[in-house]
Structures are given as C-alpha cells and as structure tokens.
PDB file of C-alpha atoms in Angstrom:
ATOM      1  CA  MET A1416       6.118 -52.055 -28.767  1.00 38.00           C
ATOM      2  CA  LEU A1417       8.106 -48.857 -28.542  1.00 40.00           C
ATOM      3  CA  PRO A1418      10.174 -47.846 -31.545  1.00 42.00           C
ATOM      4  CA  HIS A1419      13.830 -48.598 -31.155  1.00 40.00           C
ATOM      5  CA  ASP A1420      14.887 -45.003 -30.459  1.00 45.00           C
ATOM      6  CA  ALA A1421      11.819 -44.323 -28.241  1.00 43.00           C
ATOM      7  CA  ALA A1422      12.544 -47.442 -26.207  1.00 42.00           C
ATOM      8  CA  ASP A1423      16.134 -46.342 -25.734  1.00 48.00           C
ATOM      9  CA  GLN A1424      15.063 -42.902 -24.529  1.00 45.00           C
ATOM     10  CA  ALA A1425      12.413 -44.324 -22.212  1.00 45.00           C
ATOM     11  CA  GLN A1426      14.940 -46.777 -20.819  1.00 45.00           C
ATOM     12  CA  ALA A1427      17.467 -43.985 -20.168  1.00 43.00           C
ATOM     13  CA  ALA A1428      14.783 -41.749 -18.645  1.00 42.00           C
ATOM     14  CA  ALA A1429      13.536 -44.564 -16.413  1.00 41.00           C
ATOM     15  CA  GLY A1430      16.910 -44.832 -14.708  1.00 41.00           C
ATOM     16  CA  ILE A1431      17.729 -48.336 -15.862  1.00 39.00           C
ATOM     17  CA  ALA A1432      20.675 -49.795 -14.030  1.00 39.00           C
ATOM     18  CA  VAL A1433      23.574 -50.576 -16.317  1.00 38.00           C
ATOM     19  CA  ALA A1434      25.962 -53.096 -14.862  1.00 38.00           C
ATOM     20  CA  PRO A1435      29.444 -53.673 -16.176  1.00 39.00           C
ATOM     21  CA  GLY A1436      28.332 -57.107 -17.339  1.00 38.00           C
ATOM     22  CA  ASP A1437      25.683 -55.586 -19.615  1.00 41.00           C
ATOM     23  CA  VAL A1438      28.224 -53.564 -21.592  1.00 38.00           C
ATOM     24  CA  PRO A1439      30.215 -55.433 -24.258  1.00 42.00           C
ATOM     25  CA  PRO A1440      33.770 -55.937 -23.002  1.00 43.00           C
ATOM     26  CA  PRO A1441      36.548 -54.039 -24.789  1.00 42.00           C
ATOM     27  CA  PRO A1442      38.770 -55.959 -27.177  1.00 43.00           C
ATOM     28  CA  VAL A1443      41.349 -58.011 -25.322  1.00 43.00           C
ATOM     29  CA  SER A1444      44.924 -57.169 -26.084  1.00 44.00           C
ATOM     30  CA  ASP A1445      47.962 -59.303 -25.375  1.00 46.00           C
ATOM     31  CA  GLU A1446      49.805 -56.238 -24.044  1.00 45.00           C
ATOM     32  CA  PRO A1447      49.021 -55.435 -20.376  1.00 48.00           C
ATOM     33  CA  ALA A1448      47.197 -52.216 -19.625  1.00 44.00           C
ATOM     34  CA  GLY A1449      49.983 -51.052 -17.360  1.00 44.00           C
ATOM     35  CA  ALA A1450      52.581 -51.564 -20.074  1.00 46.00           C
ATOM     36  CA  ALA A1451      50.470 -49.573 -22.543  1.00 44.00           C
ATOM     37  CA  ALA A1452      50.044 -46.733 -20.055  1.00 42.00           C
ATOM     38  CA  GLN A1453      53.733 -46.795 -19.234  1.00 45.00           C
ATOM     39  CA  ALA A1454      54.593 -46.738 -22.947  1.00 43.00           C
ATOM     40  CA  ASP A1455      52.379 -43.684 -23.393  1.00 45.00           C
ATOM     41  CA  GLY A1456      54.119 -42.056 -20.425  1.00 54.00           C
ATOM     42  CA  ALA A1457      50.835 -41.295 -18.582  1.00 69.00           C
ATOM     43  CA  ALA A1458      49.213 -43.035 -15.610  1.00 74.00           C
ATOM     44  CA  PHE A1459      45.561 -44.048 -15.882  1.00 71.00           C
ATOM     45  CA  ALA A1460      44.957 -43.271 -12.184  1.00 76.00           C
ATOM     46  CA  ARG A1461      46.590 -41.876  -9.052  1.00 79.00           C
ATOM     47  CA  LEU A1462      46.559 -43.510  -5.629  1.00 76.00           C
ATOM     48  CA  TYR A1463      47.498 -41.258  -2.658  1.00 78.00           C
ATOM     49  CA  GLY A1464      49.185 -38.895  -5.106  1.00 78.00           C
ATOM     50  CA  GLU A1465      51.309 -41.601  -6.713  1.00 83.00           C
ATOM     51  CA  PRO A1466      50.788 -42.504 -10.398  1.00 84.00           C
ATOM     52  CA  LEU A1467      49.261 -45.938 -10.955  1.00 80.00           C
ATOM     53  CA  LEU A1468      50.709 -47.588 -14.050  1.00 80.00           C
ATOM     54  CA  HIS A1469      49.512 -51.167 -13.487  1.00 78.00           C
ATOM     55  CA  LEU A1470      46.111 -52.554 -12.553  1.00 75.00           C
ATOM     56  CA  PRO A1471      46.075 -54.326  -9.165  1.00 75.00           C
ATOM     57  CA  THR A1472      45.771 -58.067  -9.453  1.00 78.00           C
ATOM     58  CA  ASP A1473      43.149 -58.223  -6.635  1.00 78.00           C
ATOM     59  CA  LEU A1474      40.920 -55.487  -8.113  1.00 73.00           C
ATOM     60  CA  TYR A1475      37.202 -56.383  -7.780  1.00 73.00           C
ATOM     61  CA  ILE A1476      34.352 -54.403  -9.347  1.00 69.00           C
ATOM     62  CA  PRO A1477      30.876 -55.449  -8.101  1.00 70.00           C
ATOM     63  CA  PRO A1478      28.172 -55.984 -10.733  1.00 64.00           C
ATOM     64  CA  ASP A1479      26.107 -52.988  -9.557  1.00 60.00           C
ATOM     65  CA  ALA A1480      29.030 -50.600  -9.265  1.00 61.00           C
ATOM     66  CA  LEU A1481      27.960 -48.589 -12.295  1.00 58.00           C
ATOM     67  CA  GLU A1482      24.391 -47.327 -12.249  1.00 56.00           C
ATOM     68  CA  ILE A1483      22.976 -44.430 -14.262  1.00 52.00           C
ATOM     69  CA  PHE A1484      19.665 -42.926 -13.147  1.00 51.00           C
ATOM     70  CA  LEU A1485      18.091 -40.099 -15.117  1.00 49.00           C
ATOM     71  CA  GLU A1486      14.849 -38.539 -13.899  1.00 50.00           C
ATOM     72  CA  ALA A1487      13.533 -37.341 -17.251  1.00 64.00           C
ATOM     73  CA  PHE A1488       9.867 -37.939 -16.381  1.00 74.00           C
ATOM     74  CA  GLU A1489       8.230 -36.240 -13.433  1.00 77.00           C
ATOM     75  CA  GLY A1490       5.495 -38.817 -12.973  1.00 80.00           C
ATOM     76  CA  PRO A1491       3.130 -41.219 -14.720  1.00 84.00           C
ATOM     77  CA  LEU A1492       1.197 -38.436 -16.457  1.00 85.00           C
ATOM     78  CA  ASP A1493       4.429 -37.000 -17.816  1.00 86.00           C
ATOM     79  CA  LEU A1494       5.437 -40.374 -19.272  1.00 84.00           C
ATOM     80  CA  LEU A1495       1.987 -40.971 -20.745  1.00 86.00           C
ATOM     81  CA  LEU A1496       1.921 -37.509 -22.319  1.00 87.00           C
ATOM     82  CA  TYR A1497       5.407 -38.126 -23.744  1.00 86.00           C
ATOM     83  CA  LEU A1498       4.307 -41.389 -25.401  1.00 87.00           C
ATOM     84  CA  ILE A1499       1.214 -39.734 -26.911  1.00 87.00           C
ATOM     85  CA  ARG A1500       2.936 -36.591 -28.190  1.00 85.00           C
ATOM     86  CA  ARG A1501       5.998 -38.418 -29.553  1.00 84.00           C
ATOM     87  CA  GLN A1502       3.877 -40.646 -31.795  1.00 85.00           C
ATOM     88  CA  ASN A1503       1.474 -37.816 -32.760  1.00 85.00           C
ATOM     89  CA  PHE A1504      -1.578 -39.529 -31.332  1.00 84.00           C
ATOM     90  CA  ASN A1505      -4.806 -37.556 -30.995  1.00 84.00           C
ATOM     91  CA  ILE A1506      -5.127 -36.945 -27.266  1.00 79.00           C
ATOM     92  CA  LEU A1507      -8.928 -36.913 -27.607  1.00 80.00           C
ATOM     93  CA  ASP A1508      -8.881 -40.364 -29.241  1.00 81.00           C
ATOM     94  CA  ILE A1509      -6.045 -42.288 -27.578  1.00 83.00           C
ATOM     95  CA  PRO A1510      -5.285 -45.766 -29.016  1.00 85.00           C
ATOM     96  CA  MET A1511      -5.331 -47.480 -25.643  1.00 82.00           C
ATOM     97  CA  ALA A1512      -3.883 -50.783 -26.888  1.00 83.00           C
ATOM     98  CA  GLN A1513      -0.629 -49.284 -28.215  1.00 86.00           C
ATOM     99  CA  VAL A1514      -0.168 -46.782 -25.406  1.00 86.00           C
ATOM    100  CA  THR A1515      -0.877 -49.350 -22.686  1.00 85.00           C
ATOM    101  CA  LEU A1516       1.573 -51.830 -24.213  1.00 87.00           C
ATOM    102  CA  GLN A1517       4.323 -49.222 -24.444  1.00 86.00           C
ATOM    103  CA  TYR A1518       3.609 -47.986 -20.939  1.00 84.00           C
ATOM    104  CA  LEU A1519       3.760 -51.515 -19.461  1.00 84.00           C
ATOM    105  CA  LYS A1520       7.068 -52.159 -21.205  1.00 85.00           C
ATOM    106  CA  TYR A1521       8.476 -49.017 -19.620  1.00 81.00           C
ATOM    107  CA  VAL A1522       7.192 -50.042 -16.174  1.00 80.00           C
ATOM    108  CA  ASP A1523       8.761 -53.500 -16.546  1.00 81.00           C
ATOM    109  CA  GLN A1524      12.095 -51.861 -17.260  1.00 78.00           C
ATOM    110  CA  ILE A1525      12.093 -49.514 -14.259  1.00 72.00           C
ATOM    111  CA  ARG A1526      10.938 -52.279 -11.906  1.00 73.00           C
ATOM    112  CA  LEU A1527      14.272 -53.985 -12.454  1.00 73.00           C
ATOM    113  CA  SER A1528      16.198 -51.016 -11.045  1.00 68.00           C
ATOM    114  CA  ASN A1529      13.901 -48.988  -8.793  1.00 65.00           C
ATOM    115  CA  LEU A1530      10.891 -50.754  -7.360  1.00 64.00           C
ATOM    116  CA  GLU A1531       9.929 -47.785  -5.170  1.00 67.00           C
ATOM    117  CA  LEU A1532       9.774 -45.468  -8.192  1.00 65.00           C
ATOM    118  CA  ALA A1533       7.799 -48.045 -10.174  1.00 68.00           C
ATOM    119  CA  ALA A1534       4.984 -48.134  -7.573  1.00 74.00           C
ATOM    120  CA  GLU A1535       3.302 -44.915  -8.706  1.00 76.00           C
ATOM    121  CA  TYR A1536       3.734 -45.921 -12.345  1.00 78.00           C
ATOM    122  CA  LEU A1537       2.027 -49.260 -11.614  1.00 81.00           C
ATOM    123  CA  LEU A1538      -1.058 -47.383 -10.402  1.00 81.00           C
ATOM    124  CA  MET A1539      -1.345 -45.582 -13.746  1.00 82.00           C
ATOM    125  CA  ALA A1540      -0.747 -48.888 -15.553  1.00 83.00           C
ATOM    126  CA  ALA A1541      -3.675 -50.411 -13.647  1.00 84.00           C
ATOM    127  CA  MET A1542      -5.851 -47.466 -14.698  1.00 84.00           C
ATOM    128  CA  LEU A1543      -4.873 -47.924 -18.356  1.00 83.00           C
ATOM    129  CA  ILE A1544      -5.681 -51.627 -18.215  1.00 83.00           C
ATOM    130  CA  GLU A1545      -9.041 -50.861 -16.603  1.00 85.00           C
ATOM    131  CA  ILE A1546      -9.913 -48.335 -19.324  1.00 83.00           C
ATOM    132  CA  LYS A1547      -8.909 -50.789 -22.034  1.00 79.00           C
ATOM    133  CA  SER A1548     -10.994 -53.524 -20.385  1.00 83.00           C
ATOM    134  CA  ARG A1549     -14.054 -51.279 -20.232  1.00 81.00           C
ATOM    135  CA  MET A1550     -13.642 -50.448 -23.909  1.00 78.00           C
ATOM    136  CA  LEU A1551     -13.482 -54.162 -24.809  1.00 78.00           C
ATOM    137  CA  LEU A1552     -16.682 -55.072 -22.967  1.00 75.00           C
ATOM    138  CA  PRO A1553     -19.576 -55.820 -25.354  1.00 74.00           C
ATOM    139  CA  GLN A1554     -22.314 -53.204 -25.307  1.00 68.00           C
ATOM    140  CA  ARG A1555     -25.885 -54.220 -24.667  1.00 64.00           C
ATOM    141  CA  GLN A1556     -28.844 -52.859 -26.604  1.00 58.00           C
ATOM    142  CA  HIS A1557     -29.763 -50.581 -23.715  1.00 56.00           C
ATOM    143  CA  ASP A1558     -26.210 -49.144 -23.621  1.00 53.00           C
ATOM    144  CA  ILE A1559     -26.315 -48.474 -27.351  1.00 51.00           C
ATOM    145  CA  GLU A1560     -29.587 -46.545 -27.098  1.00 51.00           C
ATOM    146  CA  VAL A1561     -28.290 -44.515 -24.107  1.00 50.00           C
ATOM    147  CA  GLU A1562     -25.038 -42.769 -24.980  1.00 55.00           C
ATOM    148  CA  LEU A1563     -22.466 -43.632 -22.331  1.00 60.00           C
ATOM    149  CA  ASP A1564     -19.425 -41.599 -21.333  1.00 71.00           C
ATOM    150  CA  ASP A1565     -16.129 -42.498 -22.950  1.00 75.00           C
ATOM    151  CA  PRO A1566     -13.954 -44.402 -20.403  1.00 77.00           C
ATOM    152  CA  ARG A1567     -11.008 -42.328 -21.611  1.00 80.00           C
ATOM    153  CA  ALA A1568     -12.672 -38.986 -20.807  1.00 84.00           C
ATOM    154  CA  GLU A1569     -11.297 -38.671 -17.254  1.00 85.00           C
ATOM    155  CA  LEU A1570      -7.788 -39.628 -18.383  1.00 85.00           C
ATOM    156  CA  VAL A1571      -7.912 -37.108 -21.245  1.00 86.00           C
ATOM    157  CA  ARG A1572      -9.050 -34.381 -18.855  1.00 88.00           C
ATOM    158  CA  ARG A1573      -6.136 -35.090 -16.492  1.00 87.00           C
ATOM    159  CA  LEU A1574      -3.651 -35.140 -19.364  1.00 88.00           C
ATOM    160  CA  LEU A1575      -4.871 -31.807 -20.771  1.00 89.00           C
ATOM    161  CA  GLU A1576      -4.739 -30.149 -17.340  1.00 90.00           C
ATOM    162  CA  TYR A1577      -1.249 -31.519 -16.717  1.00 88.00           C
ATOM    163  CA  GLU A1578      -0.046 -30.271 -20.111  1.00 89.00           C
ATOM    164  CA  GLN A1579      -1.420 -26.787 -19.431  1.00 90.00           C
ATOM    165  CA  ILE A1580       0.292 -26.646 -16.043  1.00 90.00           C
ATOM    166  CA  LYS A1581       3.555 -27.916 -17.539  1.00 88.00           C
ATOM    167  CA  LEU A1582       3.502 -25.270 -20.287  1.00 90.00           C
ATOM    168  CA  ALA A1583       2.672 -22.575 -17.713  1.00 91.00           C
ATOM    169  CA  ALA A1584       5.643 -23.710 -15.609  1.00 89.00           C
ATOM    170  CA  VAL A1585       7.917 -23.396 -18.637  1.00 89.00           C
ATOM    171  CA  ASP A1586       6.613 -19.854 -19.290  1.00 91.00           C
ATOM    172  CA  LEU A1587       7.144 -18.883 -15.650  1.00 91.00           C
ATOM    173  CA  ASN A1588      10.665 -20.271 -15.701  1.00 89.00           C
ATOM    174  CA  ALA A1589      11.404 -18.181 -18.800  1.00 90.00           C
ATOM    175  CA  LEU A1590      10.622 -14.957 -16.922  1.00 90.00           C
ATOM    176  CA  PRO A1591      13.682 -13.041 -15.674  1.00 89.00           C
ATOM    177  CA  GLN A1592      14.557 -13.975 -12.117  1.00 87.00           C
ATOM    178  CA  LEU A1593      16.623 -12.094  -9.581  1.00 86.00           C
ATOM    179  CA  ASP A1594      20.153 -13.451  -9.063  1.00 84.00           C
ATOM    180  CA  ARG A1595      19.665 -15.821 -12.022  1.00 84.00           C
ATOM    181  CA  ASP A1596      19.151 -13.502 -14.995  1.00 86.00           C
ATOM    182  CA  PHE A1597      19.905 -10.114 -13.436  1.00 85.00           C
ATOM    183  CA  VAL A1598      21.202  -8.550 -10.251  1.00 86.00           C
ATOM    184  CA  ARG A1599      20.275  -5.371  -8.433  1.00 84.00           C
ATOM    185  CA  THR A1600      22.567  -2.409  -8.937  1.00 83.00           C
ATOM    186  CA  GLN A1601      24.127  -1.151  -5.737  1.00 81.00           C
ATOM    187  CA  ILE A1602      25.629   2.346  -5.479  1.00 80.00           C
ATOM    188  CA  PHE A1603      27.900   3.371  -2.622  1.00 76.00           C
ATOM    189  CA  ILE A1604      27.443   6.961  -1.438  1.00 68.00           C
ATOM    190  CA  GLU A1605      30.226   8.497   0.565  1.00 69.00           C
ATOM    191  CA  GLN A1606      28.807   9.507   3.922  1.00 66.00           C
ATOM    192  CA  SER A1607      31.041  12.555   4.135  1.00 66.00           C
ATOM    193  CA  LEU A1608      29.232  14.116   1.171  1.00 65.00           C
ATOM    194  CA  VAL A1609      25.907  14.146   3.028  1.00 66.00           C
ATOM    195  CA  PRO A1610      25.686  16.990   5.593  1.00 71.00           C
ATOM    196  CA  VAL A1611      24.733  15.719   9.025  1.00 71.00           C
ATOM    197  CA  TRP A1612      23.408  18.357  11.399  1.00 76.00           C
ATOM    198  CA  PRO A1613      23.830  17.628  15.098  1.00 76.00           C
ATOM    199  CA  ASP A1614      20.654  17.396  17.132  1.00 82.00           C
ATOM    200  CA  VAL A1615      20.062  19.696  20.087  1.00 81.00           C
ATOM    201  CA  SER A1616      20.044  17.511  23.173  1.00 86.00           C
ATOM    202  CA  ALA A1617      18.388  18.184  26.511  1.00 87.00           C
ATOM    203  CA  GLU A1618      21.804  18.789  28.090  1.00 90.00           C
ATOM    204  CA  ASP A1619      22.480  21.659  25.659  1.00 89.00           C
ATOM    205  CA  LEU A1620      19.150  23.295  26.545  1.00 89.00           C
ATOM    206  CA  GLN A1621      19.852  22.845  30.260  1.00 92.00           C
ATOM    207  CA  ALA A1622      23.279  24.459  29.916  1.00 92.00           C
ATOM    208  CA  ALA A1623      21.824  27.424  27.990  1.00 91.00           C
ATOM    209  CA  TRP A1624      19.028  27.738  30.568  1.00 92.00           C
ATOM    210  CA  ARG A1625      21.491  27.714  33.501  1.00 92.00           C
ATOM    211  CA  ASP A1626      23.512  30.433  31.789  1.00 92.00           C
ATOM    212  CA  LEU A1627      20.393  32.588  31.489  1.00 90.00           C
ATOM    213  CA  LEU A1628      19.504  32.038  35.124  1.00 90.00           C
ATOM    214  CA  LYS A1629      23.002  33.032  36.164  1.00 89.00           C
ATOM    215  CA  ARG A1630      22.795  36.216  34.149  1.00 88.00           C
ATOM    216  CA  ALA A1631      19.332  36.982  35.481  1.00 85.00           C
ATOM    217  CA  LYS A1632      20.492  36.664  39.112  1.00 83.00           C
ATOM    218  CA  LEU A1633      23.152  39.263  38.485  1.00 82.00           C
ATOM    219  CA  LYS A1634      20.434  41.856  37.695  1.00 75.00           C
ATOM    220  CA  GLN A1635      18.019  41.486  40.563  1.00 69.00           C
ATOM    221  CA  HIS A1636      15.871  44.402  41.808  1.00 68.00           C
ATOM    222  CA  HIS A1637      14.223  44.973  45.173  1.00 65.00           C
ATOM    223  CA  LYS A1638      11.052  46.244  43.574  1.00 67.00           C
ATOM    224  CA  ILE A1639       8.006  44.397  44.850  1.00 66.00           C
ATOM    225  CA  THR A1640       5.353  44.069  42.191  1.00 66.00           C
ATOM    226  CA  ARG A1641       2.672  41.583  41.250  1.00 68.00           C
ATOM    227  CA  GLU A1642       2.672  40.743  37.589  1.00 68.00           C
ATOM    228  CA  GLU A1643       0.431  38.274  35.841  1.00 78.00           C
ATOM    229  CA  LEU A1644       2.354  36.449  33.133  1.00 83.00           C
ATOM    230  CA  SER A1645       0.681  34.561  30.286  1.00 88.00           C
ATOM    231  CA  VAL A1646       2.378  31.683  28.457  1.00 90.00           C
ATOM    232  CA  ARG A1647       0.105  32.188  25.446  1.00 91.00           C
ATOM    233  CA  GLU A1648       1.076  35.860  25.269  1.00 91.00           C
ATOM    234  CA  HIS A1649       4.780  35.019  25.327  1.00 91.00           C
ATOM    235  CA  MET A1650       4.200  32.418  22.591  1.00 91.00           C
ATOM    236  CA  THR A1651       2.695  35.155  20.418  1.00 91.00           C
ATOM    237  CA  MET A1652       5.614  37.471  21.177  1.00 90.00           C
ATOM    238  CA  ILE A1653       8.143  34.796  20.151  1.00 90.00           C
ATOM    239  CA  LEU A1654       6.305  34.084  16.885  1.00 90.00           C
ATOM    240  CA  ARG A1655       6.158  37.781  16.021  1.00 89.00           C
ATOM    241  CA  ARG A1656       9.853  38.119  16.759  1.00 88.00           C
ATOM    242  CA  LEU A1657      10.716  35.174  14.503  1.00 88.00           C
ATOM    243  CA  GLN A1658       8.569  36.432  11.616  1.00 87.00           C
ATOM    244  CA  SER A1659      10.833  39.394  11.117  1.00 82.00           C
ATOM    245  CA  GLN A1660      14.097  37.450  11.327  1.00 82.00           C
ATOM    246  CA  ARG A1661      15.099  34.140   9.819  1.00 80.00           C
ATOM    247  CA  PHE A1662      17.280  32.954  12.686  1.00 85.00           C
ATOM    248  CA  VAL A1663      17.333  34.333  16.216  1.00 89.00           C
ATOM    249  CA  GLU A1664      19.852  33.272  18.806  1.00 89.00           C
ATOM    250  CA  PHE A1665      18.386  31.416  21.745  1.00 89.00           C
ATOM    251  CA  ALA A1666      19.548  33.982  24.314  1.00 89.00           C
ATOM    252  CA  ASP A1667      18.198  36.951  22.314  1.00 88.00           C
ATOM    253  CA  LEU A1668      14.617  35.730  22.787  1.00 87.00           C
ATOM    254  CA  PHE A1669      14.822  36.322  26.537  1.00 89.00           C
ATOM    255  CA  ASP A1670      14.656  39.630  28.364  1.00 85.00           C
ATOM    256  CA  VAL A1671      16.936  39.166  31.364  1.00 85.00           C
ATOM    257  CA  ALA A1672      15.823  42.510  32.727  1.00 84.00           C
ATOM    258  CA  GLY A1673      12.346  41.092  33.413  1.00 81.00           C
ATOM    259  CA  GLY A1674      13.654  38.797  36.120  1.00 85.00           C
ATOM    260  CA  VAL A1675      13.421  35.066  36.681  1.00 89.00           C
ATOM    261  CA  PRO A1676       9.575  34.796  36.423  1.00 86.00           C
ATOM    262  CA  VAL A1677       9.595  36.333  32.940  1.00 89.00           C
ATOM    263  CA  LEU A1678      12.426  34.039  31.855  1.00 91.00           C
ATOM    264  CA  VAL A1679      10.556  30.980  33.129  1.00 92.00           C
ATOM    265  CA  VAL A1680       7.317  31.877  31.361  1.00 91.00           C
ATOM    266  CA  ASN A1681       9.178  32.747  28.156  1.00 91.00           C
ATOM    267  CA  PHE A1682      11.077  29.448  28.279  1.00 92.00           C
ATOM    268  CA  VAL A1683       7.842  27.486  28.834  1.00 93.00           C
ATOM    269  CA  ALA A1684       6.290  29.349  25.883  1.00 92.00           C
ATOM    270  CA  MET A1685       9.250  28.361  23.701  1.00 91.00           C
ATOM    271  CA  LEU A1686       8.914  24.708  24.738  1.00 92.00           C
ATOM    272  CA  GLU A1687       5.198  24.766  23.908  1.00 92.00           C
ATOM    273  CA  LEU A1688       5.923  26.192  20.457  1.00 91.00           C
ATOM    274  CA  ALA A1689       8.534  23.487  19.848  1.00 89.00           C
ATOM    275  CA  LYS A1690       6.067  20.826  21.043  1.00 90.00           C
ATOM    276  CA  GLU A1691       3.473  22.090  18.552  1.00 90.00           C
ATOM    277  CA  THR A1692       6.168  22.107  15.819  1.00 88.00           C
ATOM    278  CA  LEU A1693       5.722  25.821  15.216  1.00 89.00           C
ATOM    279  CA  ILE A1694       9.413  26.573  15.743  1.00 90.00           C
ATOM    280  CA  GLU A1695      12.684  24.688  15.207  1.00 89.00           C
ATOM    281  CA  ILE A1696      15.677  24.768  17.528  1.00 88.00           C
ATOM    282  CA  THR A1697      18.910  24.076  15.605  1.00 89.00           C
ATOM    283  CA  GLN A1698      22.633  24.026  16.166  1.00 87.00           C
ATOM    284  CA  ALA A1699      25.242  23.981  13.384  1.00 84.00           C
ATOM    285  CA  GLU A1700      27.831  21.955  15.292  1.00 87.00           C
ATOM    286  CA  PRO A1701      28.587  20.859  18.843  1.00 86.00           C
ATOM    287  CA  PHE A1702      29.129  23.729  21.301  1.00 85.00           C
ATOM    288  CA  ALA A1703      27.979  26.230  18.685  1.00 88.00           C
ATOM    289  CA  PRO A1704      25.314  28.861  19.433  1.00 89.00           C
ATOM    290  CA  ILE A1705      21.720  27.622  19.482  1.00 90.00           C
ATOM    291  CA  TYR A1706      19.342  29.280  17.005  1.00 90.00           C
ATOM    292  CA  VAL A1707      15.574  29.352  16.838  1.00 91.00           C
ATOM    293  CA  ARG A1708      13.536  29.796  13.674  1.00 88.00           C
ATOM    294  CA  LEU A1709      10.000  29.320  12.423  1.00 89.00           C
ATOM    295  CA  ALA A1710       9.184  25.769  11.340  1.00 84.00           C
ATOM    296  CA  TYR A1711       9.074  25.191   7.609  1.00 74.00           C
ATOM    297  CA  SER A1712       5.545  24.730   6.281  1.00 66.00           C
ATOM    298  CA  PRO A1713       5.112  23.585   2.654  1.00 59.00           C
ATOM    299  CA  ALA A1714       2.970  25.811   0.463  1.00 48.00           C
TER     300      ALA A1714
END
C-alpha cells in the first residue's frame, strides 16, 4: 500500500475525478445564503451584469461538474521511477511485490476517471505482474547450476535510460533560450547618416555620349586619311592618364579633335576597362558631372 501522503499525491497526479458528492458538505446554517451575502453587502455572483444575491431555487449541479485532472506523470515509466525514488528503493534490486502493489492501486484509481489514459499504464502493470510471477517460479536444479538473467534486468535498463533522458531534458531546459530568458538587442540607425551615392545609369552614359558626338560633329575636317585605331592602345592611354590624377572628368578623357572614330574607340576602351573592373565611373549626385578613376585594389 502507498503511504498516506504518497497515495494522495499519486491520486492527484492521476487526475482523479472529484465530484461534489465526494467532498464533505459545508455546515448547514439556518440563515439563507442570499441573506448572508446581502448582509455583507456583496453579491456572490453576477448574471448578465446584475448582482446575484440569492441562489436560484431550480439550480442543478451535475455530479461530474467538478473534475480536476493533473498530468504530473508523463507515462508509466515516470510513475514507476517516482515510486522507486520516493521510497529510496535500490533501482538495481527493486522489491517487485511492494512496487507492483502500489502501481496497481494507482492504476485502479485512474481507471475510474480516465480509462483511455489507464490503457498504457495497464500494459506496464501486466509487465510488472509477469516479472513478479517469473521471480516466484521455483528454480530447478539445472537452472541453479546455470546462472539465469534477472527478470528485472530489462525493466531496470529502461528505467535508467529514462532517468538519464529526463535529467538531460531538465539540463537542456535550464539553458538560456531566446525570447524566454533573453531577447536580441535591436539598434535603429538613421538612414540619413549613411551616405548613399547615386549609381551611374545607362541613360546618363548615353546622354554624355550624345553630347560628345554633338561636339565632335561641330569640328569635322575634310581631310581623308586612313588610321588604324586599337582599343587596347586606348585602354593603356586611359590607364596612364588616370595614374597621374585621382579623378578625371568623363569628357576630359576624349579628344574631340580626333573625330568620331577616335571617340568611338576611346569609348569602347573605357567600357572594356569598366567591364574588367580596372576603373570606376562615379557621380556625386544626380545631374552632376561624371568622373572616372582607377579602381581601388587592396594592398
């Protein structure tokens, strides 16, 4: 049998239904409850916002109206481990008679309130009875000479593994968790404090290119010559020009006196350098002059 306090805790943990009939009724007084509440100047309930000073005469409370269910045990192994540890039993030498009797008493109690929950506990109860039965069987001479395994060995192994996992779960739950024990610090940075440089779009390059073409057409010559132009040579000329100056305006890199063919080859050379990330084309703000500089290369 369970001790008195252990039985009470097991009964509360099992979720035993407590009906109003099971609780001793309060002392009966000759004074009505409504009169006592009215004398105290406070209503014991409110119905649709109105204070209720008297109990209705047709009030009916069903027997199963009050039911308390506490899930203190997480399964049969948890209950069995609780019974063993509470009474300081050696888990390697479990007194099966006492533990089985206490376990069956607990199962009988929870069957009265929750038959579905009692099903998995009944399976463990059957295992305990089987182990106890195997321990009560008389041993033959052959069994005495050959050392047999303890019938409790498998149960002890499962209990030890369950206890280790339960303790590990407690340790994991004690670790700090985000949004439970601490929160991430968030810092707002004003966007106006961060300089944002506008990107040079294709339309800006087209407008600058059209302006160069217009200026080049104003200085046309009627001199017929055949000139071989090299994009690679103009790329070298642009790089040499940028090495001596930090920033060079886009229009200053073109020689309008050379005519349209020279401007085209020079512009293609500049695009090739930008494609190979050897130069950078920047603009401080919209509609501002376009500047060209050597690309930054870390040391």
